[in-house]
Amino acid sequence: MAQSGDITIGQLSLVGQEDAAYFVSLIRSISGFPKEGILFRDFLPALADPRGLSIVQEALLKALPVAADQFDAIAGLEARGFLIGPQLAAALGKGFIALRKSGKLPPETLAQEYSLEYGTATIEMEKEAIKPGQRILIVDDLIATGGSAQAAAQLVSKAGGSVAGFSFVMELEGLQGCAALEPYPVSTLVSMPA
Ligand SMILES: O=P(O)(O)OC[C@H]1O[C@H](OP(=O)(O)OP(=O)(O)O)[C@H](O)[C@@H]1O
Ligand SMILES: Nc1ncnc2[nH]cnc12
């Protein structure tokens, strides 16, 4: 697979090597943020760039983990999942469901606590956001340990929905995040060392 710096281009190559390399060049890596020992991977510079923004949308559409007729709505995790979920949902003619950090949504909510690479957190969803039986694609910018994504899946199940799969832009290697989501279909565009 193609490599650019320490980033491996996986399914992002579906947009072509030139666009893939361009997008990867815009991913920023910051060492020691938000804590000592963490190499923080930031795709905001790629979203700030018009070409970068359209590349990520095209790539997410081309790399869907299941066919678009296999899910009814997209759910995204606050905050960075909100930056890709709504545009992907709009492009597919689906709705977007927000999974928020705790304390941001009015009652009644469903909540799920989880741990991630640098701490613990709780996400919440409006109790009625998902109709019973709805099939949900969960999206986020990055999968590290998979804790956030697993918590999102638990919330979808608590609400009576079913998880159709997961789409991520970036995957951190060596933390077994995608393995933790088995047997759900998972798609990631690029991978890189944690
Ligand atoms: O796979 P995990 O170990 O759970 O880590 C991945 C999560 O960590 C980051 O979010 P963060 O909680 O930092 O919040 P933010 O999007 O609000 O910055 C990222 O956007 C994912 O949601
Ligand atoms: N290394 C990392 N960079 C960006 N977001 C993250 N979420 C969890 N680990 C992360």
Short mmCIF file of C-alpha atoms and ligand atoms in Angstrom, two decimals:
data_model
loop_
_atom_site.label_atom_id
_atom_site.label_comp_id
_atom_site.label_asym_id
_atom_site.label_seq_id
_atom_site.Cartn_x
_atom_site.Cartn_y
_atom_site.Cartn_z
CA MET A 1 0.00 0.00 0.00
CA ALA A 2 1.12 3.57 -0.69
CA GLN A 3 2.88 5.39 2.12
CA SER A 4 3.26 9.12 2.69
CA GLY A 5 5.43 10.01 5.70
CA ASP A 6 4.26 7.63 8.43
CA ILE A 7 0.72 7.54 7.01
CA THR A 8 -0.45 4.54 4.97
CA ILE A 9 -2.99 5.22 2.25
CA GLY A 10 -5.58 2.46 2.28
CA GLN A 11 -9.08 3.00 0.90
CA LEU A 12 -8.28 6.68 0.34
CA SER A 13 -6.64 5.49 -2.89
CA LEU A 14 -10.19 5.08 -4.27
CA VAL A 15 -10.05 8.80 -5.12
CA GLY A 16 -6.79 8.31 -7.08
CA GLN A 17 -3.18 8.49 -5.93
CA GLU A 18 -2.74 12.21 -6.57
CA ASP A 19 -5.74 13.33 -4.52
CA ALA A 20 -4.95 10.74 -1.83
CA ALA A 21 -1.39 12.04 -1.44
CA TYR A 22 -2.68 15.62 -1.41
CA PHE A 23 -5.16 14.86 1.39
CA VAL A 24 -2.53 13.02 3.46
CA SER A 25 -0.15 15.96 3.13
CA LEU A 26 -2.73 18.09 4.96
CA ILE A 27 -3.04 15.83 8.03
CA ARG A 28 -1.20 17.43 10.96
CA SER A 29 0.56 15.38 13.65
CA ILE A 30 1.22 17.07 17.01
CA SER A 31 3.34 15.32 19.58
CA GLY A 32 2.49 15.66 23.30
CA PHE A 33 -1.11 16.85 22.78
CA PRO A 34 -3.46 16.71 24.65
CA LYS A 35 -1.17 14.78 27.01
CA GLU A 36 2.48 13.71 27.19
CA GLY A 37 3.02 10.55 25.13
CA ILE A 38 0.15 11.16 22.67
CA LEU A 39 0.79 11.85 18.99
CA PHE A 40 -2.34 13.80 18.10
CA ARG A 41 -3.60 13.36 14.54
CA ASP A 42 -5.53 16.35 13.22
CA PHE A 43 -7.47 16.42 9.94
CA LEU A 44 -8.83 19.97 10.42
CA PRO A 45 -6.24 21.48 8.02
CA ALA A 46 -7.55 19.10 5.33
CA LEU A 47 -11.14 20.26 5.96
CA ALA A 48 -10.06 23.91 5.81
CA ASP A 49 -8.80 23.30 2.28
CA PRO A 50 -11.55 23.22 -0.40
CA ARG A 51 -9.87 20.40 -2.33
CA GLY A 52 -9.15 18.47 0.88
CA LEU A 53 -12.79 18.79 1.96
CA SER A 54 -14.16 17.46 -1.30
CA ILE A 55 -11.59 14.63 -1.37
CA VAL A 56 -12.64 13.34 2.05
CA GLN A 57 -16.32 13.45 1.13
CA GLU A 58 -15.70 11.60 -2.14
CA ALA A 59 -13.50 9.03 -0.39
CA LEU A 60 -16.01 8.34 2.40
CA LEU A 61 -18.74 7.82 -0.22
CA LYS A 62 -16.56 5.47 -2.29
CA ALA A 63 -15.37 3.51 0.77
CA LEU A 64 -18.73 2.92 2.49
CA PRO A 65 -18.40 -0.29 4.55
CA VAL A 66 -21.85 -1.45 3.36
CA ALA A 67 -24.06 -0.46 0.42
CA ALA A 68 -26.06 2.72 0.97
CA ASP A 69 -29.35 0.76 0.87
CA GLN A 70 -28.17 -1.22 3.91
CA PHE A 71 -28.55 1.69 6.35
CA ASP A 72 -31.25 4.27 7.06
CA ALA A 73 -29.37 7.06 8.85
CA ILE A 74 -25.89 8.18 9.89
CA ALA A 75 -24.86 8.85 13.49
CA GLY A 76 -21.74 10.88 14.26
CA LEU A 77 -19.72 11.41 17.44
CA GLU A 78 -19.11 14.87 18.88
CA ALA A 79 -17.11 16.75 17.92
CA ARG A 80 -15.12 15.63 14.92
CA GLY A 81 -17.71 13.11 13.73
CA PHE A 82 -20.01 16.12 13.25
CA LEU A 83 -17.62 17.49 10.64
CA ILE A 84 -18.06 14.59 8.24
CA GLY A 85 -21.37 12.92 9.15
CA PRO A 86 -23.89 15.53 7.98
CA GLN A 87 -22.31 16.09 4.56
CA LEU A 88 -22.07 12.35 3.99
CA ALA A 89 -25.70 11.88 5.09
CA ALA A 90 -26.87 14.71 2.81
CA ALA A 91 -25.00 13.24 -0.16
CA LEU A 92 -26.78 9.92 0.41
CA GLY A 93 -30.23 11.38 1.10
CA LYS A 94 -30.20 10.22 4.76
CA GLY A 95 -30.65 11.96 8.09
CA PHE A 96 -27.93 12.66 10.67
CA ILE A 97 -28.13 11.76 14.38
CA ALA A 98 -25.84 13.56 16.84
CA LEU A 99 -24.13 11.58 19.60
CA ARG A 100 -23.11 14.31 22.03
CA LYS A 101 -20.72 14.58 24.96
CA SER A 102 -22.67 14.49 28.25
CA GLY A 103 -24.70 17.42 29.51
CA LYS A 104 -25.37 19.04 26.13
CA LEU A 105 -28.74 17.55 25.25
CA PRO A 106 -32.06 18.26 26.99
CA PRO A 107 -33.90 15.28 28.54
CA GLU A 108 -34.71 12.58 27.80
CA THR A 109 -31.40 11.05 26.78
CA LEU A 110 -29.67 7.68 26.69
CA ALA A 111 -26.08 7.70 27.98
CA GLN A 112 -23.00 5.50 27.64
CA GLU A 113 -19.67 5.87 29.44
CA TYR A 114 -16.44 4.80 27.72
CA SER A 115 -12.65 5.13 27.82
CA LEU A 116 -10.39 6.42 25.06
CA GLU A 117 -6.65 6.81 24.41
CA TYR A 118 -6.36 9.72 26.84
CA GLY A 119 -9.20 9.52 29.38
CA THR A 120 -12.84 8.63 29.95
CA ALA A 121 -16.02 10.30 28.72
CA THR A 122 -19.77 9.84 28.37
CA ILE A 123 -21.82 10.26 25.21
CA GLU A 124 -25.54 10.86 25.03
CA MET A 125 -28.25 10.65 22.41
CA GLU A 126 -31.84 11.87 22.37
CA LYS A 127 -33.98 8.95 23.52
CA GLU A 128 -36.26 9.11 20.47
CA ALA A 129 -33.58 9.95 17.89
CA ILE A 130 -33.63 6.46 16.42
CA LYS A 131 -36.79 4.65 15.36
CA PRO A 132 -36.98 0.98 16.40
CA GLY A 133 -35.28 -1.18 13.81
CA GLN A 134 -33.48 1.67 12.06
CA ARG A 135 -30.10 0.65 10.66
CA ILE A 136 -27.35 3.11 11.52
CA LEU A 137 -23.94 3.83 10.00
CA ILE A 138 -21.66 5.32 12.69
CA VAL A 139 -19.02 7.83 11.53
CA ASP A 140 -16.07 9.54 13.18
CA ASP A 141 -12.79 11.16 12.16
CA LEU A 142 -10.54 8.64 13.90
CA ILE A 143 -10.51 5.26 15.59
CA ALA A 144 -7.88 4.67 18.26
CA THR A 145 -8.88 2.16 20.98
CA GLY A 146 -12.40 1.89 19.57
CA GLY A 147 -13.89 2.89 22.95
CA SER A 148 -15.90 5.80 21.51
CA ALA A 149 -17.17 3.74 18.59
CA GLN A 150 -18.20 0.85 20.87
CA ALA A 151 -20.04 3.30 23.12
CA ALA A 152 -21.81 4.71 20.06
CA ALA A 153 -22.86 1.20 19.03
CA GLN A 154 -24.17 0.52 22.54
CA LEU A 155 -26.24 3.72 22.42
CA VAL A 156 -27.71 2.78 19.04
CA SER A 157 -28.67 -0.64 20.42
CA LYS A 158 -30.14 0.85 23.62
CA ALA A 159 -32.33 3.06 21.41
CA GLY A 160 -33.66 0.01 19.53
CA GLY A 161 -31.61 0.56 16.38
CA SER A 162 -29.10 -1.75 14.75
CA VAL A 163 -25.54 -0.92 13.71
CA ALA A 164 -24.95 -1.33 9.96
CA GLY A 165 -21.24 -0.49 10.11
CA PHE A 166 -18.61 2.14 10.85
CA SER A 167 -16.77 4.68 8.67
CA PHE A 168 -13.61 6.45 9.85
CA VAL A 169 -11.16 8.72 8.11
CA MET A 170 -8.08 7.72 10.19
CA GLU A 171 -7.12 4.55 12.04
CA LEU A 172 -4.36 4.41 14.66
CA GLU A 173 -2.38 1.20 14.30
CA GLY A 174 -1.57 -1.13 17.17
CA LEU A 175 -4.49 -0.23 19.43
CA GLN A 176 -6.81 -2.94 18.04
CA GLY A 177 -9.66 -0.45 17.61
CA CYS A 178 -11.09 -2.05 14.46
CA ALA A 179 -10.71 -5.53 15.94
CA ALA A 180 -12.83 -4.36 18.90
CA LEU A 181 -15.67 -3.60 16.46
CA GLU A 182 -15.85 -7.09 14.95
CA PRO A 183 -18.04 -8.45 13.42
CA TYR A 184 -19.40 -5.13 12.14
CA PRO A 185 -18.22 -3.93 8.71
CA VAL A 186 -15.64 -1.15 9.19
CA SER A 187 -14.03 1.18 6.66
CA THR A 188 -11.00 3.43 7.26
CA LEU A 189 -9.33 5.67 4.67
CA VAL A 190 -5.78 5.95 6.03
CA SER A 191 -3.82 4.37 8.89
CA MET A 192 -0.87 5.55 10.93
CA PRO A 193 1.12 4.67 14.04
CA ALA A 194 -0.53 5.64 17.36
O1 LIG B 1 -11.11 5.09 19.53
P1 LIG B 1 -11.02 5.95 20.75
O2 LIG B 1 -9.90 5.57 21.67
O3 LIG B 1 -12.33 6.01 21.49
O4 LIG B 1 -10.64 7.43 20.30
C1 LIG B 1 -11.25 8.06 19.20
C2 LIG B 1 -12.01 9.28 19.59
O5 LIG B 1 -11.13 10.27 20.14
C3 LIG B 1 -11.35 11.51 19.47
O6 LIG B 1 -12.37 12.26 20.05
P2 LIG B 1 -12.23 13.10 21.38
O7 LIG B 1 -12.88 12.32 22.49
O8 LIG B 1 -10.83 13.54 21.57
O9 LIG B 1 -13.21 14.31 21.14
P3 LIG B 1 -13.38 15.49 20.09
O10 LIG B 1 -13.84 14.88 18.79
O11 LIG B 1 -14.44 16.29 20.75
O12 LIG B 1 -12.08 16.23 19.94
C4 LIG B 1 -11.79 11.09 18.09
O13 LIG B 1 -12.47 12.14 17.42
C5 LIG B 1 -12.66 9.90 18.36
O14 LIG B 1 -14.00 10.26 18.66
N1 LIG B 2 -3.87 10.21 18.81
C1 LIG B 2 -5.06 10.78 18.60
N2 LIG B 2 -5.17 11.83 17.77
C2 LIG B 2 -6.38 12.40 17.54
N3 LIG B 2 -7.51 11.98 18.11
C3 LIG B 2 -7.44 10.93 18.95
N4 LIG B 2 -8.38 10.25 19.65
C4 LIG B 2 -7.78 9.29 20.34
N5 LIG B 2 -6.47 9.25 20.09
C5 LIG B 2 -6.23 10.29 19.23
#
